[in-house]
CSV table of C-alpha atoms and ligand atoms in Angstrom, one decimal:
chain,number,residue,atom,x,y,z
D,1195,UNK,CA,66.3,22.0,-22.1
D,1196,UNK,CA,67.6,24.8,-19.7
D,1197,UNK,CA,66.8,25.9,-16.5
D,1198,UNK,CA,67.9,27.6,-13.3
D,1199,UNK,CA,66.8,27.8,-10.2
D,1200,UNK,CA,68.1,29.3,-6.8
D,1201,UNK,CA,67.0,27.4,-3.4
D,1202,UNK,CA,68.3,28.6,0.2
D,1203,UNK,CA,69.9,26.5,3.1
D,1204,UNK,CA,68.2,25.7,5.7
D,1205,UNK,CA,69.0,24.9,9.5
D,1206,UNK,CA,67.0,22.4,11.7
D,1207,UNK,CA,65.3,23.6,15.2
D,1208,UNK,CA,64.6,20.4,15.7
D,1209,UNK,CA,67.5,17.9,14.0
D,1210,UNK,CA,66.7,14.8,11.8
D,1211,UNK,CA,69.3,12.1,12.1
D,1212,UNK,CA,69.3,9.0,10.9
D,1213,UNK,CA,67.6,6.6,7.8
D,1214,UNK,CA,64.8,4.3,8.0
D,1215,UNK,CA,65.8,3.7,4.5
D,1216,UNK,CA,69.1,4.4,2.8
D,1217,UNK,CA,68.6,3.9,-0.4
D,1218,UNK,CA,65.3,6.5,-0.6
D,1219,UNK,CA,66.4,8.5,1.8
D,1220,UNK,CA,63.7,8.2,4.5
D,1221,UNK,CA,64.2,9.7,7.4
D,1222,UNK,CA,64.2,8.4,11.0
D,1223,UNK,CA,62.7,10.9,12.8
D,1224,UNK,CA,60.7,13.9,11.4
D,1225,UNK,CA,62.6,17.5,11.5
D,1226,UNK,CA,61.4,21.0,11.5
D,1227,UNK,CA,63.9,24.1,10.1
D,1228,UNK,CA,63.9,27.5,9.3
D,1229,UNK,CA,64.7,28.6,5.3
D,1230,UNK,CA,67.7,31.2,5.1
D,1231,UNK,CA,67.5,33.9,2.8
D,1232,UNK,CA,70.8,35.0,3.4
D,1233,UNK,CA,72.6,31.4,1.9
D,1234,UNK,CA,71.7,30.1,-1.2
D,1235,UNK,CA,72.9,27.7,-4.0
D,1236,UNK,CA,72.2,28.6,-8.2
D,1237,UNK,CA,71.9,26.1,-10.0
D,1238,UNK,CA,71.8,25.9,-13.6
D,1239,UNK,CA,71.3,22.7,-15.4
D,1240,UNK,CA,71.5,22.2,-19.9
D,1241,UNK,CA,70.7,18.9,-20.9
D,1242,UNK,CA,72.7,18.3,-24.2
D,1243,UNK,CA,72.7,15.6,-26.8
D,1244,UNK,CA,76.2,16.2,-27.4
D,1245,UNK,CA,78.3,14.8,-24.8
D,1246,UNK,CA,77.9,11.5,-23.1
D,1247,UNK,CA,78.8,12.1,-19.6
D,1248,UNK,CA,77.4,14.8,-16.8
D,1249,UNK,CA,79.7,17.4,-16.6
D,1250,UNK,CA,79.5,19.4,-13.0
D,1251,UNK,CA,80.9,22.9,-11.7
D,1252,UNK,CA,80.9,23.7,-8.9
D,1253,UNK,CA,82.0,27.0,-7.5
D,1254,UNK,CA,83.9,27.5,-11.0
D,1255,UNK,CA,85.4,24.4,-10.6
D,1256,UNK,CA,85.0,20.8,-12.1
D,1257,UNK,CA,83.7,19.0,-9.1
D,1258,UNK,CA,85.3,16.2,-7.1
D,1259,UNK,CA,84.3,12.4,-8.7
D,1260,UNK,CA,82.2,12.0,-5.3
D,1261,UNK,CA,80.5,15.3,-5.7
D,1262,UNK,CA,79.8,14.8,-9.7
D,1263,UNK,CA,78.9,10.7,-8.7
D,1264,UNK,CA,76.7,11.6,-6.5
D,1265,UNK,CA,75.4,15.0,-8.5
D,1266,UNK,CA,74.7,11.8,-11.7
D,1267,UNK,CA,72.8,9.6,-9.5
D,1268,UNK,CA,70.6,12.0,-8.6
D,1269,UNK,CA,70.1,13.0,-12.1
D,1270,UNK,CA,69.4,9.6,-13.3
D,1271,UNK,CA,66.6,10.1,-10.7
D,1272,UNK,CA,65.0,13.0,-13.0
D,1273,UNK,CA,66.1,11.2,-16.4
D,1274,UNK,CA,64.3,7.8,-15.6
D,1275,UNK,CA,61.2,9.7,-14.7
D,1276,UNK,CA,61.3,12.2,-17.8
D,1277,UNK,CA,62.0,9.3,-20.3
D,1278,UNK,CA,65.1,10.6,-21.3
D,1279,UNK,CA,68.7,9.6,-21.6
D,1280,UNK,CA,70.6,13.0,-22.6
D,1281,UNK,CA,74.0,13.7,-20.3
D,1282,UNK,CA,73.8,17.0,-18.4
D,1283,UNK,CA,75.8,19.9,-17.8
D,1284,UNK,CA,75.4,21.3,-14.0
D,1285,UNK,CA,76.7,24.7,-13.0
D,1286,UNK,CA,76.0,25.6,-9.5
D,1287,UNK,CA,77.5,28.5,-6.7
D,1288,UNK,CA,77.2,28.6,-2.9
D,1289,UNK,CA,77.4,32.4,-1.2
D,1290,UNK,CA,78.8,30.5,1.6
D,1291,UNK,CA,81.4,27.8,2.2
D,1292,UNK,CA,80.4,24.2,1.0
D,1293,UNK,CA,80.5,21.5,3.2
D,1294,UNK,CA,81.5,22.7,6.4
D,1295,UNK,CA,78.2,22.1,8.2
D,1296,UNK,CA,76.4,25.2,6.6
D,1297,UNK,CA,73.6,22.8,5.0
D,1298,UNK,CA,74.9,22.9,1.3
D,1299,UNK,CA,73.7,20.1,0.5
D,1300,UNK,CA,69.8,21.1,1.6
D,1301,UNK,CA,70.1,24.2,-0.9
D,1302,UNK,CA,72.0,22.3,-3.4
D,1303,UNK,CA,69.5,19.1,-4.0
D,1304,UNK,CA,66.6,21.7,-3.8
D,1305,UNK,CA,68.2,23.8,-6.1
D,1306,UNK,CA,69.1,21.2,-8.8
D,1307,UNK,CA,65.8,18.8,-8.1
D,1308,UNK,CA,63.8,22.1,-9.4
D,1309,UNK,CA,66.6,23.3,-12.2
D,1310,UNK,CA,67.0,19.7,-14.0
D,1311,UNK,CA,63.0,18.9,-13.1
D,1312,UNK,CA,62.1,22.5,-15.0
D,1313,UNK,CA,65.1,21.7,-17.9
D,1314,UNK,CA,63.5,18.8,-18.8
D,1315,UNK,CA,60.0,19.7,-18.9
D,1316,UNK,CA,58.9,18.0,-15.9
D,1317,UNK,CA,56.1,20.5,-13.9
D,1318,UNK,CA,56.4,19.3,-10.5
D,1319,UNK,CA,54.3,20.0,-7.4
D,1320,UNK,CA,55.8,21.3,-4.3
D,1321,UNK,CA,55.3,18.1,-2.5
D,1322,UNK,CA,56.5,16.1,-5.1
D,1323,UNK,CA,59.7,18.4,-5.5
D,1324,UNK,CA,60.6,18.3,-1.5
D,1325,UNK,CA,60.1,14.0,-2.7
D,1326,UNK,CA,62.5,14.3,-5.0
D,1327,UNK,CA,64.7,16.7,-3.5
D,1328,UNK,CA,65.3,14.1,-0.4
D,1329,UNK,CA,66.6,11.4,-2.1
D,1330,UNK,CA,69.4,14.0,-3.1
D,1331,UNK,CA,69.7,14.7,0.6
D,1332,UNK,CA,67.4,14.7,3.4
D,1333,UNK,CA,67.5,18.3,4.7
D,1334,UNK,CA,67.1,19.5,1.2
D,1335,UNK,CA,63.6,18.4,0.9
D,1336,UNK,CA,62.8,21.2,3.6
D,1337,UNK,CA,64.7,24.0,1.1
D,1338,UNK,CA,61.8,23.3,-1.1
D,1339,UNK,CA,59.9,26.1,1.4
D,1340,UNK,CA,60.5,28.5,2.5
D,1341,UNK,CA,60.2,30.5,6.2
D,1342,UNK,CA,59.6,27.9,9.1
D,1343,UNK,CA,59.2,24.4,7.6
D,1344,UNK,CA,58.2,20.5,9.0
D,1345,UNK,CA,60.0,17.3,7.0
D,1346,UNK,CA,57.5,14.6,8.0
D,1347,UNK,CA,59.5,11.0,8.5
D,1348,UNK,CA,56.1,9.1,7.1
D,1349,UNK,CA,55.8,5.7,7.3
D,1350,UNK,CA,55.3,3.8,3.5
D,1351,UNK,CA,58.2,1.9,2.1
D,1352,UNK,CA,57.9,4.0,-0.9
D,1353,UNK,CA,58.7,7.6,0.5
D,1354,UNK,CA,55.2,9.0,-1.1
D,1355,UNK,CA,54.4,10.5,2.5
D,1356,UNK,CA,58.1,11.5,3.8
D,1357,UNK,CA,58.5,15.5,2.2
D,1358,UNK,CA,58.1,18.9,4.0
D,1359,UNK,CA,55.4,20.9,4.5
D,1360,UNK,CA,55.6,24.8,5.6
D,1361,UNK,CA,54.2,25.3,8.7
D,1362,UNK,CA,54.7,29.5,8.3
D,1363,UNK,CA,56.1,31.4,5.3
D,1364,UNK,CA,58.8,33.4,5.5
D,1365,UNK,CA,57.1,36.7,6.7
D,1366,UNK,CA,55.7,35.5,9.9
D,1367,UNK,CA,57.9,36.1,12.2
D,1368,UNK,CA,61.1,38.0,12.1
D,1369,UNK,CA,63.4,36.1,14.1
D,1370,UNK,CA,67.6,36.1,13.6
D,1371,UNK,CA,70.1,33.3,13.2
D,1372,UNK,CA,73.6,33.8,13.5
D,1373,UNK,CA,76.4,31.9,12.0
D,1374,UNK,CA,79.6,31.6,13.6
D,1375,UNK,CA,82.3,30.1,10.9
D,1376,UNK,CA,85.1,28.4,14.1
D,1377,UNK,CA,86.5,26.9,10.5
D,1378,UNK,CA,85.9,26.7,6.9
D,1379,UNK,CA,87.1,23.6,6.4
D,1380,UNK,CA,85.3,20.4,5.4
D,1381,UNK,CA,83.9,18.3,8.0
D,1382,UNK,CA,85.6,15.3,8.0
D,1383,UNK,CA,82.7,12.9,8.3
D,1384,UNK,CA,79.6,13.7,5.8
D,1385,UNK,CA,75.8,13.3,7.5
D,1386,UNK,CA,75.0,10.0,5.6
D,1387,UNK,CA,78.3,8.2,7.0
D,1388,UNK,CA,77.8,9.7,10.6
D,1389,UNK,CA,74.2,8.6,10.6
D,1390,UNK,CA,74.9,4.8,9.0
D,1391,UNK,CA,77.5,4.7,12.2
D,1392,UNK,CA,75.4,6.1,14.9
D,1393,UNK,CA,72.5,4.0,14.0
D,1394,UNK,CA,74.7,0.9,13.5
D,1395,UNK,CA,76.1,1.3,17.1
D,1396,UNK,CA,74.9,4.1,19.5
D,1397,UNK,CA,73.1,2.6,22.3
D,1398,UNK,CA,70.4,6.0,22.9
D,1399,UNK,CA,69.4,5.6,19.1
D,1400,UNK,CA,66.2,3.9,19.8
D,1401,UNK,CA,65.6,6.6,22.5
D,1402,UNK,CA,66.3,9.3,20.2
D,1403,UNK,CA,63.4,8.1,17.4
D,1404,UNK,CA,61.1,7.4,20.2
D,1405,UNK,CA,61.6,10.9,21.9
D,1406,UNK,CA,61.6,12.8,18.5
D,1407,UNK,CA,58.0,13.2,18.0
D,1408,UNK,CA,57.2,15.3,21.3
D,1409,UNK,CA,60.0,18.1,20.1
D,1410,UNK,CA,57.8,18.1,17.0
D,1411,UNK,CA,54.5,18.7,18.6
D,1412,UNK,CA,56.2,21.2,21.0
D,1413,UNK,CA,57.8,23.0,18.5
D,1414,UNK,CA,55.1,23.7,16.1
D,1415,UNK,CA,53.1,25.1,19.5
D,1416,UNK,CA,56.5,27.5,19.9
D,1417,UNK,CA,56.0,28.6,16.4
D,1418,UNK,CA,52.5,29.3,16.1
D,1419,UNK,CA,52.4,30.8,19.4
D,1420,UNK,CA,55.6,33.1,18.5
D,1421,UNK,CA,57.2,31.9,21.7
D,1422,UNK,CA,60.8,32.4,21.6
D,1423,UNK,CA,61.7,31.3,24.7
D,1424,UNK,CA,60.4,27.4,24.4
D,1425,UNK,CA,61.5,27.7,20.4
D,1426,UNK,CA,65.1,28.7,21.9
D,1427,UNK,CA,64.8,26.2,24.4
D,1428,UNK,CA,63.5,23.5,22.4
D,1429,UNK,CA,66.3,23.8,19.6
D,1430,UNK,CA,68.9,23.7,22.4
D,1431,UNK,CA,67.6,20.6,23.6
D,1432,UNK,CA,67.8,18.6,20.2
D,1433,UNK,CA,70.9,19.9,19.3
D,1434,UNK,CA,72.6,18.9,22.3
D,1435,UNK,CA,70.1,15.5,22.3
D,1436,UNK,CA,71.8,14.8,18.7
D,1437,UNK,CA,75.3,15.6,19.4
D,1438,UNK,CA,74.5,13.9,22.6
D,1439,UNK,CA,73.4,10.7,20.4
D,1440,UNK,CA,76.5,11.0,17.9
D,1441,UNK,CA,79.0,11.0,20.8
D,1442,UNK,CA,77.9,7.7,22.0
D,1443,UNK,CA,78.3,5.7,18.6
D,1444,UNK,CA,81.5,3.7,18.8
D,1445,UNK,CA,83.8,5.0,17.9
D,1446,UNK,CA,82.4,8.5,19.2
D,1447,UNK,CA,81.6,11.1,16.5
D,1448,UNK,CA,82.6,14.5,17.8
D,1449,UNK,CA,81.8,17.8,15.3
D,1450,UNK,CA,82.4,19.9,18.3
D,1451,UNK,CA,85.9,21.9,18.2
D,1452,UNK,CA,86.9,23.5,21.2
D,1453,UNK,CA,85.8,27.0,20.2
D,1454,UNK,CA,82.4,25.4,19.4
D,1455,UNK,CA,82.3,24.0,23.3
D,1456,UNK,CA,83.7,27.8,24.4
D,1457,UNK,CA,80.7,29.5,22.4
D,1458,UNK,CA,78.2,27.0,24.1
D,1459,UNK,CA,79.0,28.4,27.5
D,1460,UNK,CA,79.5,31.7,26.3
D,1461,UNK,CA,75.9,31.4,25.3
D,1462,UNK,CA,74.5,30.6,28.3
D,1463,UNK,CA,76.0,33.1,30.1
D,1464,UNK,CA,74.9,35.4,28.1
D,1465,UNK,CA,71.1,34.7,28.5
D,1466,UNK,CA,71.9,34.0,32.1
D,1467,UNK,CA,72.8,37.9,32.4
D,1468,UNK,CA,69.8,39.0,30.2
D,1469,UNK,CA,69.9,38.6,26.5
D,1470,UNK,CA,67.8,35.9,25.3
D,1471,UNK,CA,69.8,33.7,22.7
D,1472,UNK,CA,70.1,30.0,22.0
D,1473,UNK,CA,72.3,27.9,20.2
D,1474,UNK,CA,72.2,24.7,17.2
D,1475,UNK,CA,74.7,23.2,15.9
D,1476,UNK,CA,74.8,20.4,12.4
D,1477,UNK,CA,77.2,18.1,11.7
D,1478,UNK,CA,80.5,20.8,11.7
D,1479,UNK,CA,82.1,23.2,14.0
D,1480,UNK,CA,79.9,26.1,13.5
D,1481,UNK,CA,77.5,27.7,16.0
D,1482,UNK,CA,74.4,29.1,14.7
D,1483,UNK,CA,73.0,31.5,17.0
D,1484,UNK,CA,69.3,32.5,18.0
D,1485,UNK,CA,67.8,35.4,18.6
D,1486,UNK,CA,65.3,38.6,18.1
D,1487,UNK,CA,66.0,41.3,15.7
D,1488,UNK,CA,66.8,43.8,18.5
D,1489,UNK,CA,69.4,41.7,20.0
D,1490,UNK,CA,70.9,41.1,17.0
D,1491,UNK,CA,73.3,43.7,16.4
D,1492,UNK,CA,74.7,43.2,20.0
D,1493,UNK,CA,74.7,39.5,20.0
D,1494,UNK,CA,76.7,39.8,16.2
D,1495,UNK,CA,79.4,42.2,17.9
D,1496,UNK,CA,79.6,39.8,21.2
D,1497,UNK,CA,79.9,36.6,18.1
D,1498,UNK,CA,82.9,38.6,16.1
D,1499,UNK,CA,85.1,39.6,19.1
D,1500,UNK,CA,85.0,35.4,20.5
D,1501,UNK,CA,88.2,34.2,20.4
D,1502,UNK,CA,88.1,31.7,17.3
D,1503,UNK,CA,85.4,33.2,15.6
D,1504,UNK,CA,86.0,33.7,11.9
D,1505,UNK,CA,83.8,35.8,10.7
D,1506,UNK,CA,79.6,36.4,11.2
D,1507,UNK,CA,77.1,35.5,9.1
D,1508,UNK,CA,73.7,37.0,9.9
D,1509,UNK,CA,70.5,35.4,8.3
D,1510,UNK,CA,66.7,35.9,8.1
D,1511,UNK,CA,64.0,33.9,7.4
D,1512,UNK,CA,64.2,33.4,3.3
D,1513,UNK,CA,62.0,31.8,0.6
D,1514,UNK,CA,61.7,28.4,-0.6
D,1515,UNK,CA,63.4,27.3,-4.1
D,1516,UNK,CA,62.4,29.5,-7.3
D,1517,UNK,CA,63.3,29.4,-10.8
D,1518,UNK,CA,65.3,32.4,-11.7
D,1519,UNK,CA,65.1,33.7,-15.9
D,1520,UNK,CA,67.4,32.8,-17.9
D,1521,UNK,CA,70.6,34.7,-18.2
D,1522,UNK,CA,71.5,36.1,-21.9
J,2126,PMV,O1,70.5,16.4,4.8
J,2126,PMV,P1,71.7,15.8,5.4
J,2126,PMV,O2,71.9,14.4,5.0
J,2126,PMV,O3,73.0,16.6,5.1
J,2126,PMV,O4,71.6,15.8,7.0
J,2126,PMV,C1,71.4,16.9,7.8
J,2126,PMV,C2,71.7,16.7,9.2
J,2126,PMV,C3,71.7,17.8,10.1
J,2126,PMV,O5,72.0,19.0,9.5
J,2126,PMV,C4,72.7,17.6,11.2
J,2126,PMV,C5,70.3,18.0,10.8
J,2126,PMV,C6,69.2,18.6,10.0
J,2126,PMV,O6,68.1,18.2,10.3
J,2126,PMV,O7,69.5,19.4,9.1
């Protein structure tokens, strides 16, 4: 009753947020995202007979009470379907720093939806793993896959028809994210609260579901077409449409830090002189970075000598979530 699994983060070219349902997890708005093979979770999960309470590392660490609370309901998920009632032991790593606006959470739900699904016997689908894997947390559902990736919103009360799909695997096109780290710290405001508050009183929130499904379409025409110019464009324009959204809830929500702003112009300026790269940015400080595989070097140095730039993380498209064999 073991199993591990390793699943990758992902990070959204066009952004989801907000729930039409909180307590599935059904998204607002569909998303589309590219897997990262660069950041990853592990994830082993033991269901035992002895103990009578989850137990959950994380990072070689007993986890906070939220983190293990929400780590049980999410188990209870898998237990309820596989019949069982046996406590769980949860050990799980991150390559990268947790919570900072790195999507953790997408590689760590995917990660422990297939680990505990695979521990206790259940032999999911792909579809039906990305179903599970979003009521852990919505972006993980698109971890499931790998390489470019669509999260459809769906419309049934139930959830059956809101899970990703991949749109192109992970070899299709060689394109480069960058990740500049302004600060490792936690966010102070996790995705589910900001997106309870901006839907609760933004006034552009209506706008912002009605608009969402044209970024989709136009998206998935970047992608298939290999055009890096609208694909650059186009995640610009929802990042700055979703920050744009989170800033008018009341009060404001503001992820931005002043190198983040700095980097955004810095950006720009930087295409505008002949070096095509884009910007997205989550719910945290950092500022992931677009571009081609021959820019990439140049565009890494220009990241690493900004002033408030921690370090450089460079990714590539990855793979979806896999079972890895058991250790000794
Ligand atoms: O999956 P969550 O609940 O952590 O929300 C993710 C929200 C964003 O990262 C900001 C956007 C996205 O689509 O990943």
């Amino acid at each position: 009753m073991r199993a591990s699994a390793r699943a990758h983060a992902n990070i959204a070219l066009v952004k989801y947020w907000g729930k039409r349902d909180s307590r599935l997890n059904l998204p607002a708005v569909g998303s589309i995202s590219l897997t990262l093979k660069e950041l990853f979770t592990e994830t082993t999960v033991e269901f035992v007979a002895t103990s009578d309470s989850d137990q959950f590392i994380l990072n070689s660490q007993a986890a906070s009470p939220e983190q293990s609370e929400r780590v049980s309901r999410f188990l209870d998920l898998i237990r309820r379907q596989a019949g069982i009632d046996l406590s769980a032991r949860v050990t799980s790593r991150n390559n990268f720093p947790t919570g900072a606006g790195l999507a953790s959470s997408a590689s760590a739900f995917a990660a422990l939806a297939l680990a505990a699904s695979r521990a206790v016997g259940l032999s999911l689908s792909p579809r039906e793993l990305s179903i599970l894997a979003r009521q852990g947390s919505g972006s993980a559902a698109r971890s499931v896959f790998g390489g470019f990736v669509e999260m459809h919103r769906g419309e049934r009360s139930d959830g059956r028809d809101a899970y990703a799909e991949p749109l192109a695997d992970q070899h299709y096109w060689d394109i480069r994210l960058l990740i500049a780290v302004t600060d490792e710290g936690e966010k102070p405001l996790g995705s589910t609260a900001g997106m309870e508050h901006t839907a609760r009183t933004a006034p552009y929130y209506p706008e912002w579901i009605r608009s969402s499904s044209a970024d989709l379409v136009e998206m998935r025409t970047a992608i298939q077409k290999k055009d890096f110019t609208r694909l650059g464009e186009l995640a610009e324009f929802s990042c700055l449409k979703m920050h744009a959204l989170a800033l008018s809830a009341r009060p404001g929500i503001v992820y931005l830090n002043g190198t983040t702003v700095e980097l955004i112009h810095a950006i720009r300026e930087l295409r505008h002189r002949g070096t095509e790269v884009y910007f997205t940015i989550d719910a945290g400080p950092q500022v992931k970075v677009l571009c081609l595989p021959e820019n990439a070097r140049q565009v890494s140095d220009f990241l690493k000598n900004f002033p408030g730039v921690q370090r450089v993380l460079e990714t590539t498209p990855g793979p979806g979530a896999h079972l890895m064999a058991e250790e000794a």
